[in-house]
Short mmCIF file of N, CA and C and ligand atoms in Angstrom, two decimals:
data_model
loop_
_atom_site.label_atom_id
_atom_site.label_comp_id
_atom_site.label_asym_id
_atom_site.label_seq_id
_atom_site.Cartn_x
_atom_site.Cartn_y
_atom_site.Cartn_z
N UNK A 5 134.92 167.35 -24.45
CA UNK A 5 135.83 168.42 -24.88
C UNK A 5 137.27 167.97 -24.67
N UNK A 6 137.19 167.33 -23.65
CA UNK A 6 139.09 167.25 -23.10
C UNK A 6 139.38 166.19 -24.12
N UNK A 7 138.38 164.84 -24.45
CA UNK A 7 138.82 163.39 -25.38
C UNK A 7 138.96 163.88 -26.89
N UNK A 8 138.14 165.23 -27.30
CA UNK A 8 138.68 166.16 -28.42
C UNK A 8 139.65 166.57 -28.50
N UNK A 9 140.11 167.13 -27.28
CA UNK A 9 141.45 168.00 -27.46
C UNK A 9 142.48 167.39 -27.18
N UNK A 10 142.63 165.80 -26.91
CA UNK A 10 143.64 164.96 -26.81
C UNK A 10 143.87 164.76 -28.47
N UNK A 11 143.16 164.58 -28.94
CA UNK A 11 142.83 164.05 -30.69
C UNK A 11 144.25 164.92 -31.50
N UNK A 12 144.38 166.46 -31.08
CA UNK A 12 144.78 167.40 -32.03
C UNK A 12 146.52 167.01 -32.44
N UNK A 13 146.95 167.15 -33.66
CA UNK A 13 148.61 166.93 -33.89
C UNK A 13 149.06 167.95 -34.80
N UNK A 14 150.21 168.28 -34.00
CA UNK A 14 151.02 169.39 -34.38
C UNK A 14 151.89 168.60 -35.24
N UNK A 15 152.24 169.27 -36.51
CA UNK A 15 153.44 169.12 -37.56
C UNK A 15 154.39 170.54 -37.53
N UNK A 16 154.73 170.50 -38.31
CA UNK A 16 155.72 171.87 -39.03
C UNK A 16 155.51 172.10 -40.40
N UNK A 17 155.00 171.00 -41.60
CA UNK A 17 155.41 171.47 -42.78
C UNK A 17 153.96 171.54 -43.58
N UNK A 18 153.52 171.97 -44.38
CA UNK A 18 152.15 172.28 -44.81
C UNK A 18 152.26 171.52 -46.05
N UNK A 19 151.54 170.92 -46.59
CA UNK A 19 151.04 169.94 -47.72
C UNK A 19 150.44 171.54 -48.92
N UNK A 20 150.92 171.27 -49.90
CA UNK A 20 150.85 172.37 -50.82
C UNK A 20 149.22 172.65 -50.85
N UNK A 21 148.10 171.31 -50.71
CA UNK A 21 146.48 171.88 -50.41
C UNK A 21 146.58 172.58 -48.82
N UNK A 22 147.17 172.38 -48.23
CA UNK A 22 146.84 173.14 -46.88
C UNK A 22 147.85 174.08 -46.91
N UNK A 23 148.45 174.67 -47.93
CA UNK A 23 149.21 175.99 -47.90
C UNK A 23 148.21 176.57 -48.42
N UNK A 24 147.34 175.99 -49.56
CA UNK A 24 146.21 177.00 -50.53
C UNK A 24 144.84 177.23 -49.05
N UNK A 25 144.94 176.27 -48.65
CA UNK A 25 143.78 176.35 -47.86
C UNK A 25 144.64 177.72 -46.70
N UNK A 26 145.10 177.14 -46.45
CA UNK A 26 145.92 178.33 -45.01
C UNK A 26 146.36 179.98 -45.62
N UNK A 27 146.49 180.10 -46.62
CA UNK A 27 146.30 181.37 -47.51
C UNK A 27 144.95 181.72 -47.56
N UNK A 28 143.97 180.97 -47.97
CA UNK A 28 142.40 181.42 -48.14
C UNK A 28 142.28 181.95 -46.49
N UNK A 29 142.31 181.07 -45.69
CA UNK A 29 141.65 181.59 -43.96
C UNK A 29 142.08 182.98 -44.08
N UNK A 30 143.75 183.52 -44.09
CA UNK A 30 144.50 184.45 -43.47
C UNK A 30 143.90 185.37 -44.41
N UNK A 31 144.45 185.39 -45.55
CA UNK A 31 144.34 186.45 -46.99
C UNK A 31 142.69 186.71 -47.30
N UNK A 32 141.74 186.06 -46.67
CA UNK A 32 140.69 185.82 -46.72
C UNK A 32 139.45 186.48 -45.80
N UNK A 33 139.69 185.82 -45.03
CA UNK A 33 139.53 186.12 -43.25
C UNK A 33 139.74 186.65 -42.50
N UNK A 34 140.91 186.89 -42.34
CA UNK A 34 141.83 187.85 -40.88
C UNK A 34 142.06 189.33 -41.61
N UNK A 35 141.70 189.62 -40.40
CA UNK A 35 141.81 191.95 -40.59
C UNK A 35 143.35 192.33 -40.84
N UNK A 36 144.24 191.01 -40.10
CA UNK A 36 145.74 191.48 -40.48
C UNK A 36 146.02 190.71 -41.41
N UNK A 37 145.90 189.88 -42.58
CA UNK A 37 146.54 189.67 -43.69
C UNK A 37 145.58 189.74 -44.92
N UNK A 38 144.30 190.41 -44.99
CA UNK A 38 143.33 190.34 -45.61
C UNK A 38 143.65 190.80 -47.03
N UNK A 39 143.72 190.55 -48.13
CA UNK A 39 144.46 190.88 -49.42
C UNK A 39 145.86 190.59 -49.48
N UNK A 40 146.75 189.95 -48.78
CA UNK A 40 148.15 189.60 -49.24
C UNK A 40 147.91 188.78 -50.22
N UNK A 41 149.15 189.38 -51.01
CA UNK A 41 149.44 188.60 -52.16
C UNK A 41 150.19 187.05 -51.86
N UNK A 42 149.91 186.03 -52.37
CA UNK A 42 150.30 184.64 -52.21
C UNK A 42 152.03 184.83 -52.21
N UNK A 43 152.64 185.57 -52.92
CA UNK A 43 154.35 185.71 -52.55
C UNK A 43 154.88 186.14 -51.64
N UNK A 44 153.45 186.86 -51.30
CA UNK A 44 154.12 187.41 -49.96
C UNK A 44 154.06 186.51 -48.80
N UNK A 45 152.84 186.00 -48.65
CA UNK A 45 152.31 184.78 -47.96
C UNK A 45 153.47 183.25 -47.82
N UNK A 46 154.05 182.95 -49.21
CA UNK A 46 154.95 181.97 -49.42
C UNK A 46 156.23 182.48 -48.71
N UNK A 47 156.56 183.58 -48.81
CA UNK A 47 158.30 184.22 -47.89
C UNK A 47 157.91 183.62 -46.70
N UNK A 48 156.32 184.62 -46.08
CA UNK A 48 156.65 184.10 -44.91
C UNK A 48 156.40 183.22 -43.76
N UNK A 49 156.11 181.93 -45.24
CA UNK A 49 155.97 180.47 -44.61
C UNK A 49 157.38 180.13 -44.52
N UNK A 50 158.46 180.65 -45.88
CA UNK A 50 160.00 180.06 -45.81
C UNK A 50 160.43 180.49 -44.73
N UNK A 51 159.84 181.67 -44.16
CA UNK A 51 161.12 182.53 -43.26
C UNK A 51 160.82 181.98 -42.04
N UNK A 52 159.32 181.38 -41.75
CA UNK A 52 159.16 181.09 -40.30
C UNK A 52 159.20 179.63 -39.97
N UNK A 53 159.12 179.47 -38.57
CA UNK A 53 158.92 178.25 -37.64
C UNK A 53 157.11 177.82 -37.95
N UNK A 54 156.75 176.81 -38.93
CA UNK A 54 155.57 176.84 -39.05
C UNK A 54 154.83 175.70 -38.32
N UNK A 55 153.96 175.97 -37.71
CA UNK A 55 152.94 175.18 -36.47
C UNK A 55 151.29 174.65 -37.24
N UNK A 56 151.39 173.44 -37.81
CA UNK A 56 150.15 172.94 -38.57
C UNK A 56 149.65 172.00 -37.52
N UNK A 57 148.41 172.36 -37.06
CA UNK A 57 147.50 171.87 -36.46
C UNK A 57 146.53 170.53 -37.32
N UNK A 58 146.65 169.08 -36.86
CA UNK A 58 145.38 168.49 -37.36
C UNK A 58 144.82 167.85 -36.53
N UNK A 59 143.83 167.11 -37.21
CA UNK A 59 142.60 167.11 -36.39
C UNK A 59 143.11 165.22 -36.61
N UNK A 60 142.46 164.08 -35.77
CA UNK A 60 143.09 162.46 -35.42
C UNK A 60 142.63 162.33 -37.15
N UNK A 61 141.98 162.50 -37.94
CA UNK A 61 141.70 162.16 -38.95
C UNK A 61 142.83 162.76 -39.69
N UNK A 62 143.30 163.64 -40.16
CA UNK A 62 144.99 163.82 -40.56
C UNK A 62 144.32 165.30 -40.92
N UNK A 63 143.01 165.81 -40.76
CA UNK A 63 142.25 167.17 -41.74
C UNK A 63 143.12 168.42 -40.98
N UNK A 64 143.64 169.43 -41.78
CA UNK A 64 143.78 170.08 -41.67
C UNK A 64 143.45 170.92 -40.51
N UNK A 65 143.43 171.85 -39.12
CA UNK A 65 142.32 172.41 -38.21
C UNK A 65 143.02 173.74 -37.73
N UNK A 66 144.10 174.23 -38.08
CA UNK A 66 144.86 175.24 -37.56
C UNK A 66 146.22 175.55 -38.20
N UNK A 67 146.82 176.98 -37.62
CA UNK A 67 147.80 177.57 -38.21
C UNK A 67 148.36 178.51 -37.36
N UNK A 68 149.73 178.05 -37.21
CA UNK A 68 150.19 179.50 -36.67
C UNK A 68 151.96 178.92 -36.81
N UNK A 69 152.95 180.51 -36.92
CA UNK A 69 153.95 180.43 -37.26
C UNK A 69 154.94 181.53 -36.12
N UNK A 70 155.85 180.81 -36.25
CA UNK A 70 157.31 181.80 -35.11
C UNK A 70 158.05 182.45 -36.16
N UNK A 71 158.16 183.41 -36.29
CA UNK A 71 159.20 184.33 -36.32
C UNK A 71 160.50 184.79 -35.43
N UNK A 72 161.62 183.70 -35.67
CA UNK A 72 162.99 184.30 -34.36
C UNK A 72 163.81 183.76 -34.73
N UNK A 73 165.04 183.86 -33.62
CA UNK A 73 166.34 183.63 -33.89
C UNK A 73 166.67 182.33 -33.47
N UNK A 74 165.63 181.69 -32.57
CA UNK A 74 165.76 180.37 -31.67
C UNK A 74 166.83 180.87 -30.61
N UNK A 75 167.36 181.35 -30.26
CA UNK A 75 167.93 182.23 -29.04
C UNK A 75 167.66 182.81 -28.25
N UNK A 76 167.19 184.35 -28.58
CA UNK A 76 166.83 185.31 -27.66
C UNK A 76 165.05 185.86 -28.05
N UNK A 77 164.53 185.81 -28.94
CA UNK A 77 163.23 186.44 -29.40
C UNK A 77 162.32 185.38 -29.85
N UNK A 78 161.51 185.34 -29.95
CA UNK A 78 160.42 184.96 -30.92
C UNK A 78 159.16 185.79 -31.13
N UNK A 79 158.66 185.98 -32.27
CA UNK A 79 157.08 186.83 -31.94
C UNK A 79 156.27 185.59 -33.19
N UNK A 80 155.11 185.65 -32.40
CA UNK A 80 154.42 184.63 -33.03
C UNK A 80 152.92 185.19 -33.47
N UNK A 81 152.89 184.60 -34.58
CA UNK A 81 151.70 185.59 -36.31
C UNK A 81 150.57 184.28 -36.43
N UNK A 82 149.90 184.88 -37.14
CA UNK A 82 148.90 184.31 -38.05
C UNK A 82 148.63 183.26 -37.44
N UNK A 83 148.26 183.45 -36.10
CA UNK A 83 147.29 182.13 -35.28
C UNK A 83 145.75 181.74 -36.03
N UNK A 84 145.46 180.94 -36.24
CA UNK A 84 144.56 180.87 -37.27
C UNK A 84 143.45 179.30 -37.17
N UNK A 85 142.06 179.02 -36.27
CA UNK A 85 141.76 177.81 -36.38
C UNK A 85 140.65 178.23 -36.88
N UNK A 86 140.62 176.44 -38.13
CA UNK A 86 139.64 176.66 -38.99
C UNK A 86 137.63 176.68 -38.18
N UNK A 87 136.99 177.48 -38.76
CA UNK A 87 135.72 177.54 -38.07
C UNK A 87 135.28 176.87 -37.50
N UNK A 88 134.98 175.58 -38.51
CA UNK A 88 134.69 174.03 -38.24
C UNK A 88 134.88 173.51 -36.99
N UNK A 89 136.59 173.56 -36.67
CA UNK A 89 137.39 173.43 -35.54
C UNK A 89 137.18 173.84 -34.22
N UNK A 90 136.71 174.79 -34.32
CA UNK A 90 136.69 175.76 -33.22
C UNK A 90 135.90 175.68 -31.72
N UNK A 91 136.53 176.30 -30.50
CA UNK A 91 135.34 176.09 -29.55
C UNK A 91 135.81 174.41 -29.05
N UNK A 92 137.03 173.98 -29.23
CA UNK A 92 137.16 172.78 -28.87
C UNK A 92 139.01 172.35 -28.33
N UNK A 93 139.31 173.46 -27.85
CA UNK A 93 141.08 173.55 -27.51
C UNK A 93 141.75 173.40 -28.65
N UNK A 94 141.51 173.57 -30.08
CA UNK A 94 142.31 173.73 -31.12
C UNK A 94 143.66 174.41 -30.94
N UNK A 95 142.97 176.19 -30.71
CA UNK A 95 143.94 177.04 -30.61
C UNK A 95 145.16 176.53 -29.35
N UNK A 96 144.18 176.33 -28.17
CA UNK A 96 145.12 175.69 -26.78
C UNK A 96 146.18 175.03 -27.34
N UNK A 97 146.32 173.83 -28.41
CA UNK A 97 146.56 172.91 -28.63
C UNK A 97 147.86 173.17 -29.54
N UNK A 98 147.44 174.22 -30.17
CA UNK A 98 148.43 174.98 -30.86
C UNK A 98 149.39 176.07 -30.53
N UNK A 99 148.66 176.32 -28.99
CA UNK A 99 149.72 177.04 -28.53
C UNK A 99 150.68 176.96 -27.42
N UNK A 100 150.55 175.49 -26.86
CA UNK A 100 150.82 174.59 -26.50
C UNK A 100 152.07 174.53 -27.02
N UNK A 101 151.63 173.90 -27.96
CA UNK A 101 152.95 173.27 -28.77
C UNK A 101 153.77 174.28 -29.16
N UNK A 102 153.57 175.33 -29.97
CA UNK A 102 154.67 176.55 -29.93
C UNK A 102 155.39 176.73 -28.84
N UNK A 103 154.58 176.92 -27.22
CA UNK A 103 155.17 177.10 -26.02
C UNK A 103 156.21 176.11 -26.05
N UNK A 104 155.83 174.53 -26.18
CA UNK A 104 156.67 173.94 -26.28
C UNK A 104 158.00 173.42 -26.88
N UNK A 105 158.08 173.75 -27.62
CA UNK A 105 158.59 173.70 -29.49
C UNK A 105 160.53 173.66 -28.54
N UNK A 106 161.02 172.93 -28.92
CA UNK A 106 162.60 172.67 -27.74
C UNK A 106 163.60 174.01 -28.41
N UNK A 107 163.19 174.31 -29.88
CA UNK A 107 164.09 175.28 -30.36
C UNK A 107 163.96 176.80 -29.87
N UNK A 108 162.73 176.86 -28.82
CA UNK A 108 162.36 178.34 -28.90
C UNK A 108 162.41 177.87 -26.71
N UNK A 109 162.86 177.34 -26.19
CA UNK A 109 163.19 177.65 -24.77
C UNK A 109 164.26 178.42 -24.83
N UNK A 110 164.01 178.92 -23.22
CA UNK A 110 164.85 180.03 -23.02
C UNK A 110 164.81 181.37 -23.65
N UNK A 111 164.34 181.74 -24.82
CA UNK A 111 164.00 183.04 -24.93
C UNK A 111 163.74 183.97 -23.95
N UNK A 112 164.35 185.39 -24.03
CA UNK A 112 164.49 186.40 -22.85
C UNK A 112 162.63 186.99 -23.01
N UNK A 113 162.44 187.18 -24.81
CA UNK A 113 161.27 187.72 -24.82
C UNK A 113 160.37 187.09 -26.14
N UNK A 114 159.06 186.82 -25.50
CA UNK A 114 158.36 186.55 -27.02
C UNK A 114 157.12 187.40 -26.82
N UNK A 115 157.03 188.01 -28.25
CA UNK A 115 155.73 189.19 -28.45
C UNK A 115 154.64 188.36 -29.25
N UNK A 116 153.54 189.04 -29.39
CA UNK A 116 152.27 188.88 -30.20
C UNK A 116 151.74 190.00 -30.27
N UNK A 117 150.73 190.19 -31.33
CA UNK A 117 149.64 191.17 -30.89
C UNK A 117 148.49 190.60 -31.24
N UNK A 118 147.26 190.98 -30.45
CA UNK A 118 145.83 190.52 -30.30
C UNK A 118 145.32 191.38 -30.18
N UNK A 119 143.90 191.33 -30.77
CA UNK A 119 142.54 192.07 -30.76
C UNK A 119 141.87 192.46 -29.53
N UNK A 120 141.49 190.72 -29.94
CA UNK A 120 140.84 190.05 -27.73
C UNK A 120 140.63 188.91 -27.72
N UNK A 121 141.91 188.40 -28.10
CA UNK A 121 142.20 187.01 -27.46
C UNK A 121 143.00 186.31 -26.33
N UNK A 122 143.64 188.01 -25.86
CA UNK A 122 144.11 187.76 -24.64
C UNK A 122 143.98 186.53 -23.87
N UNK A 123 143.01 186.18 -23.60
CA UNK A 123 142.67 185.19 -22.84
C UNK A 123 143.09 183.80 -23.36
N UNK A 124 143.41 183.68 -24.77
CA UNK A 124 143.85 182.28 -25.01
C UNK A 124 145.60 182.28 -24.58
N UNK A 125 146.38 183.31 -24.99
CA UNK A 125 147.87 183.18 -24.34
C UNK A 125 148.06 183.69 -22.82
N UNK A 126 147.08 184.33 -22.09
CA UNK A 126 147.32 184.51 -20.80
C UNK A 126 148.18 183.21 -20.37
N UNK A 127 147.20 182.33 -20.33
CA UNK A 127 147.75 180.95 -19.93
C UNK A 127 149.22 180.57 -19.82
N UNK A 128 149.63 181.02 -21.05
CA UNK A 128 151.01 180.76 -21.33
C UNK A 128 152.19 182.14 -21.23
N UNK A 129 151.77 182.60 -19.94
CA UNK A 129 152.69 183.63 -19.71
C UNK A 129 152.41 184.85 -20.56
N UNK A 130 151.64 185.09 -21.20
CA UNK A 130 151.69 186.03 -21.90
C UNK A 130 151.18 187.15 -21.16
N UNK A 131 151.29 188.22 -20.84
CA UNK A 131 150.49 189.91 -20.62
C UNK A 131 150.70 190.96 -21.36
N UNK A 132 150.13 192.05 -21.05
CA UNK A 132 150.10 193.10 -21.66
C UNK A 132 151.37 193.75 -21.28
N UNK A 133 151.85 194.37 -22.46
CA UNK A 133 152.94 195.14 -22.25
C UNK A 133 152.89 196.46 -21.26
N UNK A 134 153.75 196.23 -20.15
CA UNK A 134 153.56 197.17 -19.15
C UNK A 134 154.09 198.78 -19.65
N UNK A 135 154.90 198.60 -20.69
CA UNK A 135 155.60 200.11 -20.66
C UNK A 135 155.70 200.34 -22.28
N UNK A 136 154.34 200.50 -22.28
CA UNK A 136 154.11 200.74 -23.99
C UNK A 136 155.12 201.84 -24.40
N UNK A 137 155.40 203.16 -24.11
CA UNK A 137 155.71 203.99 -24.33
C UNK A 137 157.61 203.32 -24.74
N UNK A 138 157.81 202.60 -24.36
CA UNK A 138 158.74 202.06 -24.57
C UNK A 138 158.91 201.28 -25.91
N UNK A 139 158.11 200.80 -26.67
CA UNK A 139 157.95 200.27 -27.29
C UNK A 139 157.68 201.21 -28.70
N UNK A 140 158.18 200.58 -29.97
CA UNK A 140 158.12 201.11 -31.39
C UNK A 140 157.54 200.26 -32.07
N UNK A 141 157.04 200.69 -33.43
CA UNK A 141 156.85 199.89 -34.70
C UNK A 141 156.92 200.95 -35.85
N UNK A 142 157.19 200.56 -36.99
CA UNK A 142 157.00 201.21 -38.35
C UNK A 142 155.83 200.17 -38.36
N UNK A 143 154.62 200.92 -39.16
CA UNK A 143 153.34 199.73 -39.51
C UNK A 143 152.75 200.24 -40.93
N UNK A 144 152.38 199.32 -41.45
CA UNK A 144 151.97 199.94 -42.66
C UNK A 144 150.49 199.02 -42.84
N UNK A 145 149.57 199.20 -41.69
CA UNK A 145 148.12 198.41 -41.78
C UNK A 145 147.36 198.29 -43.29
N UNK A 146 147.87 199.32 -43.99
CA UNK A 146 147.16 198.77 -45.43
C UNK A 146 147.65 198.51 -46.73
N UNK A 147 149.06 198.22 -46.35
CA UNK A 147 149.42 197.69 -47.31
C UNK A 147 149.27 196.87 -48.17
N UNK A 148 148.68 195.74 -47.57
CA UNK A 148 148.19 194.74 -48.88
C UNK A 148 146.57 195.42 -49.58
N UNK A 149 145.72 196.15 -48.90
CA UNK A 149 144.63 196.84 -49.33
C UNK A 149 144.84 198.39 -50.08
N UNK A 150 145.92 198.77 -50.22
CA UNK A 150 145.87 200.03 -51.08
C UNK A 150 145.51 199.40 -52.38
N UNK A 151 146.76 198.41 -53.52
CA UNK A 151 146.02 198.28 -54.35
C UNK A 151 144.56 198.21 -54.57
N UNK A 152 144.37 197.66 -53.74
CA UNK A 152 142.22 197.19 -54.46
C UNK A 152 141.28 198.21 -54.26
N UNK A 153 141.94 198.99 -53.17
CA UNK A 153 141.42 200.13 -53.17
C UNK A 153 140.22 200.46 -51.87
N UNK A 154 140.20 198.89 -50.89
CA UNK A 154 139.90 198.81 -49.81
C UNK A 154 140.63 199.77 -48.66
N UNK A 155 139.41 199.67 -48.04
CA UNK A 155 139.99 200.13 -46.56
C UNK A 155 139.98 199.39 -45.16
N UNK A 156 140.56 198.18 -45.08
CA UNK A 156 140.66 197.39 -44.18
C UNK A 156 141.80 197.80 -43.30
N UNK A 157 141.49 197.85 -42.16
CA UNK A 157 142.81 198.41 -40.96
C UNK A 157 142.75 197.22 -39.83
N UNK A 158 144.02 197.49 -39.37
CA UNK A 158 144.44 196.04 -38.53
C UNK A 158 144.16 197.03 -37.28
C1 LIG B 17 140.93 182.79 -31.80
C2 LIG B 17 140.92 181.34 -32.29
C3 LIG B 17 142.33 180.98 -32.75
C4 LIG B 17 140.49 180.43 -31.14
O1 LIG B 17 140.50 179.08 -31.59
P1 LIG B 17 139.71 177.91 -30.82
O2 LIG B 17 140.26 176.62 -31.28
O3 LIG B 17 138.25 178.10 -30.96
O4 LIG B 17 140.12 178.17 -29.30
P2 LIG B 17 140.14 177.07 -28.14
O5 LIG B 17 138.95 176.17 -28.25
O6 LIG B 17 141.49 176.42 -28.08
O7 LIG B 17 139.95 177.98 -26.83
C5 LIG B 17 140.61 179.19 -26.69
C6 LIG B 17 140.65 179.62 -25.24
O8 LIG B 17 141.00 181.01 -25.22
C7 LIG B 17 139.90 181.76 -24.77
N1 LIG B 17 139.76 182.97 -25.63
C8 LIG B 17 140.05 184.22 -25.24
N2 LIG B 17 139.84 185.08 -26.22
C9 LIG B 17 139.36 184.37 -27.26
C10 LIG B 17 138.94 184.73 -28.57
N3 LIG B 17 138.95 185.98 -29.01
N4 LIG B 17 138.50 183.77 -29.37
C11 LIG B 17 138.48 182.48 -28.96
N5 LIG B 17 138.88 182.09 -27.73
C12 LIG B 17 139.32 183.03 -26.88
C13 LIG B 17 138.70 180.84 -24.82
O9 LIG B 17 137.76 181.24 -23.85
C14 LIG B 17 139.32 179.50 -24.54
O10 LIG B 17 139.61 179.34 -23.19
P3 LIG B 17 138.69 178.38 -22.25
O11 LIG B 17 138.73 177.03 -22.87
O12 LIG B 17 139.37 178.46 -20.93
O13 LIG B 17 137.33 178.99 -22.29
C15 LIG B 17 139.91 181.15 -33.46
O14 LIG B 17 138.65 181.60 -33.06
C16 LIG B 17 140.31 181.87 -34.73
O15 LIG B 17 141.10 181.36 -35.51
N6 LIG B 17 139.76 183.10 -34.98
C17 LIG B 17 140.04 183.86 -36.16
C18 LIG B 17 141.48 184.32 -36.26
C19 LIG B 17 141.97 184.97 -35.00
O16 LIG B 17 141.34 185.85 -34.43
N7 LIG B 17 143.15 184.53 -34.54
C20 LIG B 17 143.77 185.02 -33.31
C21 LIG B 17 144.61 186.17 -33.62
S1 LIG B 17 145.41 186.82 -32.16
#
């Protein structure tokens, strides 16, 4: 497991087949982007800090992106390792490297939200927000599913 998880390499920029592929997982797969439309998907590869995971063979194995100012915030989306991958410090590997990433030290605060994966960012400082009540969102969980006429909720 550990001579696997030495193997893994972080990039930043996605090869236009591993943008189609990294759209299928999310838009595909995941309860929070399940029906986005690909334009929407493309903004917010432009808008973010993007984290491409591969595997020593150059294959594709993961995904995840920062959203911030490189200053004071970051919140970090669409953590994403491919099936195949999995069960082998992929995600670690990937979140690792975000932790590490030189443009995003020092931040006062970085958010996420999780299902129950808690346990993979514990590691990295992460907990539960102590004073929810403090905290806001506008959310619109079905937005990309009203058209089709699904009812998928995040
Ligand atoms: C969650 C996911 C990213 C984990 O990827 P992975 O490469 O299999 O994870 P790793 O092998 O690096 O191990 C993750 C670590 O976090 C822990 N963990 C906690 N919650 C977990 C969860 N829900 N799923 C997987 N691992 C979890 C594991 O136990 C492991 O720690 P350990 O090695 O000390 O046992 C992957 O299963 C995935 O992409 N799932 C679908 C999308 C998703 O749910 N993304 C996360 C959104 S918050």
């Amino acid at each position: 497991v550990n001579a696997a998880a030495a193997t893994w390499r972080v990039g930043h920029d996605l090869t236009e087949a591993e943008a189609d592929t990294v759209f299928g997982w999310l838009s595909g797969d995941t309860h929070w982007a399940k029906g986005q439309p690909r334009s929407v998907f493309d903004r917010s590869l432009a808008g973010s800090l993007c984290f491409v995971l591969r595997d020593a063979a150059g294959s594709l194995a993961g995904f995840a992106r920062v959203i911030s100012d490189r200053a004071t915030f970051a919140y970090l989306a669409d953590v994403y390792v491919a099936t195949e991958a999995r069960g082998r410090g992929a995600a670690k590997a990937l979140i690792r490297a975000v932790s590490d990433h030189p443009d995003l030290q020092g931040l006062r605060r970085w958010m996420l939200i999780t299902r129950d994966a808690h346990g993979l960012y514990e590691p990295f400082g992460f907990t539960p927000v102590p004073h929810p009540e403090r905290f806001m969102q506008r959310h619109e969980p079905d937005i990309y599913s009203r058209a089709a006429g699904t009812d998928d909720r995040s």
